[in-house]
């Protein structure tokens, strides 16, 4: 079947049998150095890279470069198992598609932050234009047996554009961020168009069941989609399927990094600097969805109500900057700097700084080593599709003396990590109390909570995620694309 008669299509094996070449499309492509590895801070980049360790194929998307007169043709880069096809964006495309509609309208709305949503018609036109350009460029590279896996909210209309160009291959979409309740999503002026466009994907993967319910219900209520059972829907005569596929991490790689991190100088020096102090750790891209200033307020509250812990506990927050071209992120950066300054100024002593805040990105080994050294992992986003840091923290722990995860109930990860201390990140008192409980938790209880989480993370890792999604997408090769009979629709 797959690949036969198409000399460039490589035939691959998955758990479910054979599939043809896998084509991944995402906004940014992390092209590795020749013979080396790419360092990528984003969760999506990490996951796609991991998926390609099991599959060969093509990865298409933006190069990360802005060019005054971008070429009409993508640049092709061969790195053995994976071919990369990257395109540059013009300054206007970057401003309207990426910094504008994707990150100032879709991102806040998907994260339930209506007040931060900045919709503009020209940004939306730019978003649609770039999706059209991507589709035109990608369509030339598609072979008949390819399966296409599109990632994230930058590319909601891509399948629709590809279908318009006659591409009939199975096309799946994975949404890495939350899918909000209908009233929230529908506040976006372009929401109707986007709902219709998303239904052009054969398979839509979301992080959690509540996300699935939100989208499913919205398609039924707004577009009068017909539910066909098992997550399948008929929308405007096309069949689509919506399911949750919670993303996992590279457990084996991360565990190994954590085990050998003791020899890393940054990790060693940090541990030595702690002396007998206990460590709280937070690692997040600088993004308002991650709840960094709110978490700092909670730590402040913890020290206010536990004065005996001053000088005994240190909180390290690692927060590489992201999306600095978007005004809301500049504003957040200032807010975090002020919050750190105020708390350290009012609580600190010459020999003790309560919050150590760094904006540098560290290698994965350093993160793994610091997670392992930390008695408490603080992962308290206001809203998060999944949150891989929570999973990394669990996997990095020593099995004799694991630390405690304090996790926001509004992170998708909370559904797979219910043994963590689950908190409402809007409630500083509750988070402060959770920090206290975590710091005083006896080893027996820490082990009891950690073991089932570590087992689940090992079972439901990134390979499991990719394999589940792809084996399901593969089924769409044979799906009948005709409207259902009245009897089937009534089932
Ligand atoms: C989106 C969704 C979903 C962070 N700092 C450094 C660094 N990181 C790595 C972490 C982790 C990743 O970045 C962040 O992943 P998250 O899941 O927390 O968040 P997003 O970037 O917002 O990702 C999210 C994810 O997609 C996957 O579907 O979970 O909900 O928002 O892996 O370790 N990595 C390195 N140095 C750093 O300083 N090397």
Coordinates of C-alpha atoms and ligand atoms in Angstrom, one line a residue:
X1 CA 0.0 0.0 0.0
X2 CA 1.8 3.1 1.2
X3 CA 4.6 4.5 -0.8
X4 CA 4.3 2.0 -3.7
X5 CA 4.8 3.6 -7.0
X6 CA 6.1 6.8 -5.4
X7 CA 9.8 6.6 -5.3
X8 CA 10.3 9.5 -2.9
X9 CA 7.7 8.4 -0.4
X10 CA 9.5 6.4 2.3
X11 CA 7.6 3.5 3.8
X12 CA 7.5 3.5 7.6
X13 CA 6.4 1.1 10.2
X14 CA 4.2 2.0 13.2
X15 CA 2.7 -0.1 15.9
X16 CA -0.4 -0.4 13.7
X17 CA 1.3 -1.5 10.5
X18 CA 2.7 0.4 7.6
X19 CA 2.1 4.1 6.9
X20 CA 3.5 6.3 4.2
X21 CA 5.7 9.3 4.7
X22 CA 4.7 11.5 7.6
X23 CA 4.5 15.2 6.7
X24 CA 4.4 17.4 9.8
X25 CA 3.4 21.1 9.5
X26 CA 3.9 23.6 12.3
X27 CA 4.4 27.3 12.5
X28 CA 8.1 27.1 13.5
X29 CA 10.4 24.4 12.3
X30 CA 13.5 23.6 14.4
X31 CA 16.1 22.5 11.9
X32 CA 18.9 20.7 13.7
X33 CA 22.5 21.8 13.0
X34 CA 24.2 19.4 10.6
X35 CA 25.2 16.4 12.7
X36 CA 23.9 18.1 15.9
X37 CA 20.8 18.8 17.9
X38 CA 18.5 21.8 17.8
X39 CA 17.9 23.4 21.2
X40 CA 14.2 24.4 21.3
X41 CA 12.5 25.9 24.3
X42 CA 8.8 25.4 23.1
X43 CA 6.8 22.4 24.1
X44 CA 5.6 21.8 20.6
X45 CA 9.1 21.8 19.1
X46 CA 10.2 19.3 21.8
X47 CA 7.3 17.0 21.0
X48 CA 7.5 17.1 17.3
X49 CA 11.2 16.4 17.5
X50 CA 10.5 13.4 19.7
X51 CA 7.8 12.1 17.3
X52 CA 10.4 12.2 14.5
X53 CA 12.7 9.9 16.4
X54 CA 10.2 7.1 15.6
X55 CA 9.2 8.3 12.1
X56 CA 10.9 9.5 8.9
X57 CA 9.4 12.2 6.9
X58 CA 9.1 15.9 6.0
X59 CA 8.7 18.8 8.4
X60 CA 7.3 22.0 6.8
X61 CA 6.9 25.5 8.3
X62 CA 8.4 28.9 9.0
X63 CA 12.1 29.2 9.2
X64 CA 12.0 31.8 11.9
X65 CA 13.5 34.4 9.5
X66 CA 11.8 37.5 8.3
X67 CA 12.7 38.6 4.8
X68 CA 11.7 41.7 2.8
X69 CA 11.0 39.6 -0.3
X70 CA 10.5 36.0 0.8
X71 CA 11.0 33.3 -1.9
X72 CA 8.0 31.6 -3.4
X73 CA 9.7 28.3 -2.9
X74 CA 10.5 26.7 0.4
X75 CA 14.2 25.9 1.2
X76 CA 14.7 22.2 1.4
X77 CA 17.2 20.8 3.9
X78 CA 18.0 17.1 4.1
X79 CA 19.0 15.7 7.5
X80 CA 18.8 12.0 6.8
X81 CA 15.6 10.6 8.2
X82 CA 13.8 13.9 8.2
X83 CA 13.7 16.5 5.3
X84 CA 12.9 20.0 6.3
X85 CA 11.1 22.5 4.1
X86 CA 11.2 26.0 5.5
X87 CA 9.8 29.3 4.3
X88 CA 10.6 32.9 5.4
X89 CA 7.9 35.4 6.3
X90 CA 7.6 39.0 5.1
X91 CA 7.5 41.7 7.9
X92 CA 3.8 42.2 7.2
X93 CA 3.0 38.5 7.3
X94 CA 4.9 38.2 10.5
X95 CA 3.2 41.1 12.1
X96 CA -0.4 40.1 11.0
X97 CA -0.3 36.3 11.0
X98 CA 2.1 35.5 13.8
X99 CA 2.4 38.5 16.2
X100 CA -1.1 39.7 15.4
X101 CA -3.9 37.2 14.8
X102 CA -2.2 34.0 16.2
X103 CA -0.7 35.5 19.3
X104 CA -2.9 38.6 20.1
X105 CA -6.3 37.1 19.2
X106 CA -6.3 33.3 19.2
X107 CA -3.8 32.7 22.0
X108 CA -5.6 34.8 24.6
X109 CA -9.1 33.6 23.5
X110 CA -8.1 30.0 23.7
X111 CA -6.7 30.6 27.2
X112 CA -9.9 32.2 28.3
X113 CA -8.4 35.7 28.5
X114 CA -11.1 37.7 26.7
X115 CA -9.8 41.0 28.1
X116 CA -6.4 40.5 26.4
X117 CA -7.8 39.5 23.0
X118 CA -6.9 42.1 20.3
X119 CA -8.8 41.4 17.1
X120 CA -8.1 43.2 13.9
X121 CA -9.5 42.6 10.4
X122 CA -6.1 43.2 8.8
X123 CA -4.4 40.7 11.2
X124 CA -7.1 38.1 10.3
X125 CA -6.6 38.7 6.6
X126 CA -2.9 38.2 7.1
X127 CA -3.5 35.0 9.0
X128 CA -5.6 33.6 6.2
X129 CA -3.1 34.8 3.6
X130 CA -0.1 33.1 5.2
X131 CA -2.2 29.8 5.5
X132 CA -2.9 30.1 1.8
X133 CA 0.8 30.7 1.0
X134 CA 1.8 27.7 3.2
X135 CA -0.8 25.5 1.5
X136 CA 0.4 26.5 -2.0
X137 CA 4.0 25.8 -1.2
X138 CA 3.3 22.6 0.7
X139 CA 0.9 21.2 -1.9
X140 CA 3.8 20.9 -4.4
X141 CA 5.7 18.7 -2.0
X142 CA 2.8 16.3 -1.1
X143 CA 2.8 12.8 -2.6
X144 CA -0.4 10.7 -2.9
X145 CA 0.3 8.4 0.0
X146 CA 1.6 10.9 2.5
X147 CA -0.3 11.5 5.7
X148 CA -0.3 15.1 6.9
X149 CA -0.2 16.1 10.5
X150 CA -0.7 19.8 11.2
X151 CA 0.1 21.4 14.5
X152 CA -1.4 24.2 16.5
X153 CA -3.5 27.3 16.3
X154 CA -1.4 29.2 13.8
X155 CA -2.7 26.8 11.1
X156 CA -6.4 26.2 11.7
X157 CA -7.4 27.0 8.1
X158 CA -4.5 25.0 6.5
X159 CA -6.6 21.8 5.7
X160 CA -9.3 23.9 4.1
X161 CA -6.7 25.6 1.9
X162 CA -5.1 22.3 1.0
X163 CA -8.5 20.7 0.1
X164 CA -9.1 23.7 -2.1
X165 CA -6.0 22.8 -4.0
X166 CA -7.2 19.2 -4.5
X167 CA -5.2 17.5 -1.7
X168 CA -7.2 14.5 -0.7
X169 CA -4.7 12.9 1.7
X170 CA -5.6 12.2 5.3
X171 CA -5.0 15.5 7.2
X172 CA -4.9 15.5 11.0
X173 CA -4.7 18.5 13.3
X174 CA -3.3 18.6 16.9
X175 CA -4.2 21.6 19.0
X176 CA -1.6 22.0 21.7
X177 CA -3.5 24.7 23.7
X178 CA -6.9 24.6 25.4
X179 CA -10.2 24.7 23.4
X180 CA -12.5 27.0 25.3
X181 CA -16.2 26.9 26.0
X182 CA -18.4 28.0 23.0
X183 CA -19.3 31.4 24.4
X184 CA -15.6 32.3 24.8
X185 CA -14.5 31.0 21.4
X186 CA -17.5 32.6 19.7
X187 CA -16.5 36.0 21.0
X188 CA -13.8 36.0 18.4
X189 CA -15.2 37.8 15.3
X190 CA -13.8 35.2 12.9
X191 CA -15.0 32.2 15.0
X192 CA -17.6 30.9 12.5
X193 CA -15.1 30.8 9.6
X194 CA -12.5 29.1 11.8
X195 CA -15.0 26.4 13.0
X196 CA -16.0 25.6 9.4
X197 CA -12.3 25.5 8.5
X198 CA -11.3 23.1 11.3
X199 CA -14.0 20.7 10.2
X200 CA -11.9 20.1 7.0
X201 CA -9.4 18.1 9.0
X202 CA -10.1 14.3 9.1
X203 CA -9.0 14.0 12.7
X204 CA -8.8 16.7 15.3
X205 CA -6.7 16.0 18.4
X206 CA -7.1 17.9 21.6
X207 CA -5.3 17.6 24.9
X208 CA -8.2 16.7 27.2
X209 CA -11.8 15.4 27.2
X210 CA -13.3 18.8 28.3
X211 CA -11.5 20.4 25.3
X212 CA -13.1 17.8 23.1
X213 CA -16.6 18.5 24.6
X214 CA -16.2 22.2 24.1
X215 CA -15.4 21.9 20.4
X216 CA -17.8 19.1 19.7
X217 CA -20.7 21.1 21.3
X218 CA -19.7 24.3 19.5
X219 CA -19.7 22.5 16.1
X220 CA -23.1 21.0 16.8
X221 CA -24.7 24.2 18.1
X222 CA -23.2 26.8 15.8
X223 CA -22.8 24.8 12.5
X224 CA -25.5 22.2 13.1
X225 CA -23.0 19.4 12.8
X226 CA -24.5 15.9 13.0
X227 CA -22.9 13.7 15.7
X228 CA -22.2 10.2 14.3
X229 CA -21.1 8.6 17.5
X230 CA -17.5 7.9 18.8
X231 CA -16.4 11.5 18.4
X232 CA -17.3 11.6 14.7
X233 CA -19.3 14.4 13.2
X234 CA -20.7 15.4 9.8
X235 CA -20.1 19.1 9.2
X236 CA -21.4 20.5 5.9
X237 CA -21.2 17.1 4.2
X238 CA -17.7 16.3 5.5
X239 CA -16.8 13.8 8.1
X240 CA -14.4 14.7 10.9
X241 CA -13.4 13.1 14.2
X242 CA -12.5 14.8 17.5
X243 CA -10.6 13.0 20.2
X244 CA -8.3 13.7 23.1
X245 CA -4.7 12.7 22.8
X246 CA -2.8 14.0 25.8
X247 CA 0.7 14.7 24.8
X248 CA 3.5 13.0 26.7
X249 CA 7.3 13.5 27.1
X250 CA 10.4 11.6 26.2
X251 CA 10.5 9.8 29.5
X252 CA 13.5 7.7 29.0
X253 CA 15.6 10.6 27.7
X254 CA 14.5 12.9 30.5
X255 CA 15.1 10.4 33.2
X256 CA 18.5 9.7 31.9
X257 CA 19.3 13.5 31.8
X258 CA 18.1 13.8 35.4
X259 CA 20.3 10.9 36.5
X260 CA 23.5 12.2 35.0
X261 CA 22.8 15.9 35.7
X262 CA 24.8 15.8 38.9
X263 CA 28.0 16.1 36.9
X264 CA 26.8 19.4 35.3
X265 CA 28.5 22.5 36.7
X266 CA 25.4 24.7 36.8
X267 CA 23.5 22.0 38.7
X268 CA 26.4 21.3 41.0
X269 CA 27.0 25.0 41.8
X270 CA 23.3 25.6 42.4
X271 CA 23.0 22.6 44.8
X272 CA 26.1 23.7 46.6
X273 CA 24.7 27.3 46.9
X274 CA 21.5 26.0 48.5
X275 CA 23.5 24.5 51.5
X276 CA 20.7 23.1 53.7
X277 CA 17.9 25.2 52.1
X278 CA 15.0 23.6 50.4
X279 CA 14.4 24.4 46.7
X280 CA 11.1 25.4 45.0
X281 CA 11.3 25.4 41.3
X282 CA 9.3 26.9 38.4
X283 CA 10.2 26.7 34.7
X284 CA 8.0 28.4 32.2
X285 CA 8.2 30.4 29.0
X286 CA 7.4 34.0 29.9
X287 CA 3.7 34.0 29.1
X288 CA 0.7 35.3 31.0
X289 CA -1.0 31.9 30.7
X290 CA 1.7 30.4 33.0
X291 CA 0.8 32.5 36.0
X292 CA 4.4 33.5 37.0
X293 CA 3.6 36.8 38.8
X294 CA 0.6 35.1 40.5
X295 CA 2.9 32.3 41.7
X296 CA 5.4 34.8 43.0
X297 CA 2.6 36.5 45.0
X298 CA 1.7 33.0 46.4
X299 CA 5.4 32.5 47.4
X300 CA 5.4 35.9 49.0
X301 CA 2.2 34.9 50.9
X302 CA 3.9 31.7 52.0
X303 CA 6.8 33.5 53.5
X304 CA 4.5 36.1 55.1
X305 CA 2.5 33.3 56.9
X306 CA 5.6 31.1 57.6
X307 CA 8.2 33.5 58.9
X308 CA 10.2 30.5 60.3
X309 CA 10.8 29.4 56.7
X310 CA 12.5 32.6 55.7
X311 CA 16.1 31.8 55.0
X312 CA 15.4 28.1 54.8
X313 CA 13.7 28.0 51.4
X314 CA 14.7 29.4 48.0
X315 CA 12.5 29.7 44.9
X316 CA 14.3 29.5 41.5
X317 CA 12.2 30.6 38.6
X318 CA 13.6 30.0 35.1
X319 CA 11.7 31.9 32.5
X320 CA 13.1 32.3 29.0
X321 CA 11.6 35.3 27.2
X322 CA 9.1 34.6 24.4
X323 CA 7.1 36.6 21.9
X324 CA 8.8 39.8 22.9
X325 CA 7.4 41.5 19.8
X326 CA 3.8 41.2 21.3
X327 CA 3.0 44.2 23.6
X328 CA 1.3 42.1 26.2
X329 CA 4.5 40.1 26.7
X330 CA 6.7 43.2 27.1
X331 CA 4.2 44.4 29.8
X332 CA 4.4 41.0 31.5
X333 CA 8.1 41.1 31.5
X334 CA 8.0 44.4 33.3
X335 CA 5.4 43.1 35.8
X336 CA 7.5 40.1 36.7
X337 CA 10.6 42.2 37.1
X338 CA 8.8 44.5 39.5
X339 CA 7.2 41.7 41.5
X340 CA 10.6 40.0 42.0
X341 CA 12.2 43.3 43.0
X342 CA 9.5 44.1 45.5
X343 CA 9.4 40.6 47.1
X344 CA 13.2 40.3 47.3
X345 CA 13.5 43.9 48.5
X346 CA 11.0 43.5 51.3
X347 CA 11.8 39.9 52.4
X348 CA 15.4 39.4 51.5
X349 CA 18.5 39.6 53.7
X350 CA 22.1 40.1 52.7
X351 CA 22.6 36.3 53.0
X352 CA 19.3 35.2 51.5
X353 CA 17.4 36.1 48.3
X354 CA 14.0 34.4 48.4
X355 CA 13.4 34.5 44.6
X356 CA 16.1 33.8 42.1
X357 CA 14.7 34.8 38.7
X358 CA 16.6 34.0 35.5
X359 CA 15.4 34.7 31.9
X360 CA 18.1 32.6 30.2
X361 CA 17.2 29.3 28.5
X362 CA 19.2 26.4 29.9
X363 CA 20.1 23.0 28.4
X364 CA 17.7 20.2 29.2
X365 CA 20.2 18.5 31.4
X366 CA 20.4 21.6 33.7
X367 CA 16.6 21.7 33.9
X368 CA 16.4 18.0 34.7
X369 CA 19.1 18.3 37.4
X370 CA 17.3 21.3 39.0
X371 CA 13.9 19.6 39.0
X372 CA 15.5 16.6 40.7
X373 CA 17.2 18.9 43.3
X374 CA 13.9 20.7 44.0
X375 CA 11.7 19.5 46.9
X376 CA 8.7 21.2 45.3
X377 CA 7.8 21.7 41.6
X378 CA 5.6 24.7 41.2
X379 CA 3.5 24.4 38.0
X380 CA 0.6 26.8 38.4
X381 CA -0.6 28.1 35.0
X382 CA -3.8 30.1 34.9
X383 CA -4.8 27.8 32.0
X384 CA -2.6 25.4 29.9
X385 CA -3.3 22.9 27.2
X386 CA -1.2 20.3 28.8
X387 CA 2.0 21.6 30.5
X388 CA 5.1 19.4 29.9
X389 CA 7.1 20.9 32.8
X390 CA 4.7 19.2 35.2
X391 CA 5.5 15.8 33.5
X392 CA 9.2 16.5 33.4
X393 CA 9.3 17.4 37.1
X394 CA 7.7 14.0 37.9
X395 CA 10.0 12.0 35.7
X396 CA 13.2 13.7 37.0
X397 CA 12.6 12.8 40.6
X398 CA 14.7 10.2 42.4
X399 CA 12.7 7.1 43.2
X400 CA 14.1 7.0 46.8
X401 CA 13.3 10.5 47.7
X402 CA 10.9 12.2 45.3
X403 CA 9.8 15.8 45.5
X404 CA 6.2 17.1 45.5
X405 CA 4.4 18.6 42.5
X406 CA 2.0 21.5 43.1
X407 CA -0.1 21.7 40.0
X408 CA -2.8 24.0 38.7
X409 CA -6.1 22.3 38.2
X410 CA -6.4 24.4 35.0
X411 CA -3.5 22.6 33.3
X412 CA -4.4 19.7 31.0
X413 CA -1.7 17.7 32.8
X414 CA -3.8 17.7 36.0
X415 CA -6.1 15.0 34.5
X416 CA -3.1 12.6 34.3
X417 CA -1.5 13.7 37.5
X418 CA -4.3 13.8 40.1
X419 CA -1.9 12.7 42.9
X420 CA -0.2 16.1 42.7
X421 CA -1.4 18.8 45.1
X422 CA -3.9 20.4 42.8
X423 CA -4.5 24.1 43.3
X424 CA -6.5 27.0 42.0
X425 CA -3.8 29.4 40.8
X426 CA -6.1 32.4 41.2
X427 CA -6.1 31.8 45.0
X428 CA -2.7 32.9 46.5
X429 CA -3.7 31.6 49.9
X430 CA -4.4 28.1 48.6
X431 CA -1.2 28.0 46.6
X432 CA 0.8 29.2 49.7
X433 CA -0.8 26.5 51.8
X434 CA 0.0 23.9 49.2
X435 CA 3.7 25.0 49.3
X436 CA 3.7 24.5 53.0
X437 CA 2.0 21.1 52.8
X438 CA 4.6 20.0 50.1
X439 CA 7.6 21.2 52.1
X440 CA 6.4 19.3 55.2
X441 CA 5.2 16.2 53.5
X442 CA 6.7 13.0 54.9
X443 CA 8.7 10.7 52.6
X444 CA 6.1 7.9 52.7
X445 CA 3.3 10.2 51.4
X446 CA 5.7 11.7 48.8
X447 CA 6.4 8.2 47.5
X448 CA 2.8 7.2 47.5
X449 CA 1.8 10.2 45.4
X450 CA 4.8 10.0 43.1
X451 CA 4.8 6.3 42.1
X452 CA 1.5 6.2 40.2
X453 CA 2.3 9.5 38.5
X454 CA 5.7 8.2 37.4
X455 CA 4.2 5.0 36.1
X456 CA 1.5 6.8 34.1
X457 CA 4.1 9.2 32.6
X458 CA 6.2 6.2 31.5
X459 CA 3.2 4.5 29.9
X460 CA 1.7 7.6 28.3
X461 CA 4.9 9.1 26.9
X462 CA 5.5 11.0 23.7
X463 CA 5.8 7.9 21.5
X464 CA 2.4 6.6 22.8
X465 CA 0.9 10.0 21.9
X466 CA 2.3 10.1 18.4
X467 CA 1.5 6.5 17.7
X468 CA -2.1 6.8 18.9
X469 CA -2.7 9.9 16.8
X470 CA -1.0 8.5 13.6
X471 CA -2.6 5.1 13.7
X472 CA -6.0 6.8 14.0
X473 CA -5.2 9.2 11.2
X474 CA -4.1 6.3 9.0
X475 CA -7.6 5.0 9.2
X476 CA -8.8 7.9 7.1
X477 CA -7.2 6.5 4.0
X478 CA -10.3 4.3 3.6
X479 CA -13.0 6.5 5.0
X480 CA -15.9 7.2 2.7
X481 CA -16.2 10.9 2.3
X482 CA -19.9 10.8 1.2
X483 CA -22.6 12.3 3.4
X484 CA -24.2 9.8 5.7
X485 CA -27.6 8.1 5.0
X486 CA -30.5 9.4 7.0
X487 CA -30.5 6.2 9.0
X488 CA -26.8 6.5 9.9
X489 CA -27.2 10.1 10.9
X490 CA -30.1 9.2 13.1
X491 CA -28.0 6.6 15.0
Ligands
LIG1 C1 2.4 24.4 24.3 C2 1.2 24.4 25.2 C3 1.6 22.0 25.9 C4 11.3 25.8 29.1 N1 12.4 26.5 29.5 C5 13.5 25.9 28.9 C6 13.0 24.8 28.3 N2 11.7 24.7 28.4 C7 10.9 23.6 27.9 C8 10.3 22.9 29.0 C9 9.1 22.2 28.3 C10 8.7 23.2 27.3 O1 9.8 24.1 27.1 C11 7.5 24.0 27.7 O2 6.4 23.2 27.5 P1 5.0 23.6 28.1 O3 4.1 22.4 27.9 O4 5.2 24.0 29.5 O5 4.5 24.9 27.3 P2 4.3 25.6 25.9 O6 5.6 26.1 25.3 O7 3.4 26.7 26.2 O8 3.7 24.6 24.9 C12 1.3 23.5 26.4 C13 2.7 22.0 24.9 O9 2.5 23.0 23.8 C14 2.8 20.7 24.2 O10 1.6 20.3 23.6 O11 1.9 21.2 26.9 O12 0.1 23.4 27.2 O13 1.0 25.8 25.7 O14 9.5 21.0 27.7 O15 11.2 22.0 29.6 N3 13.8 23.9 27.6 C15 15.2 24.2 27.7 N4 15.7 25.3 28.3 C16 14.8 26.2 29.0 O16 15.3 27.2 29.6 N5 16.0 23.4 27.1

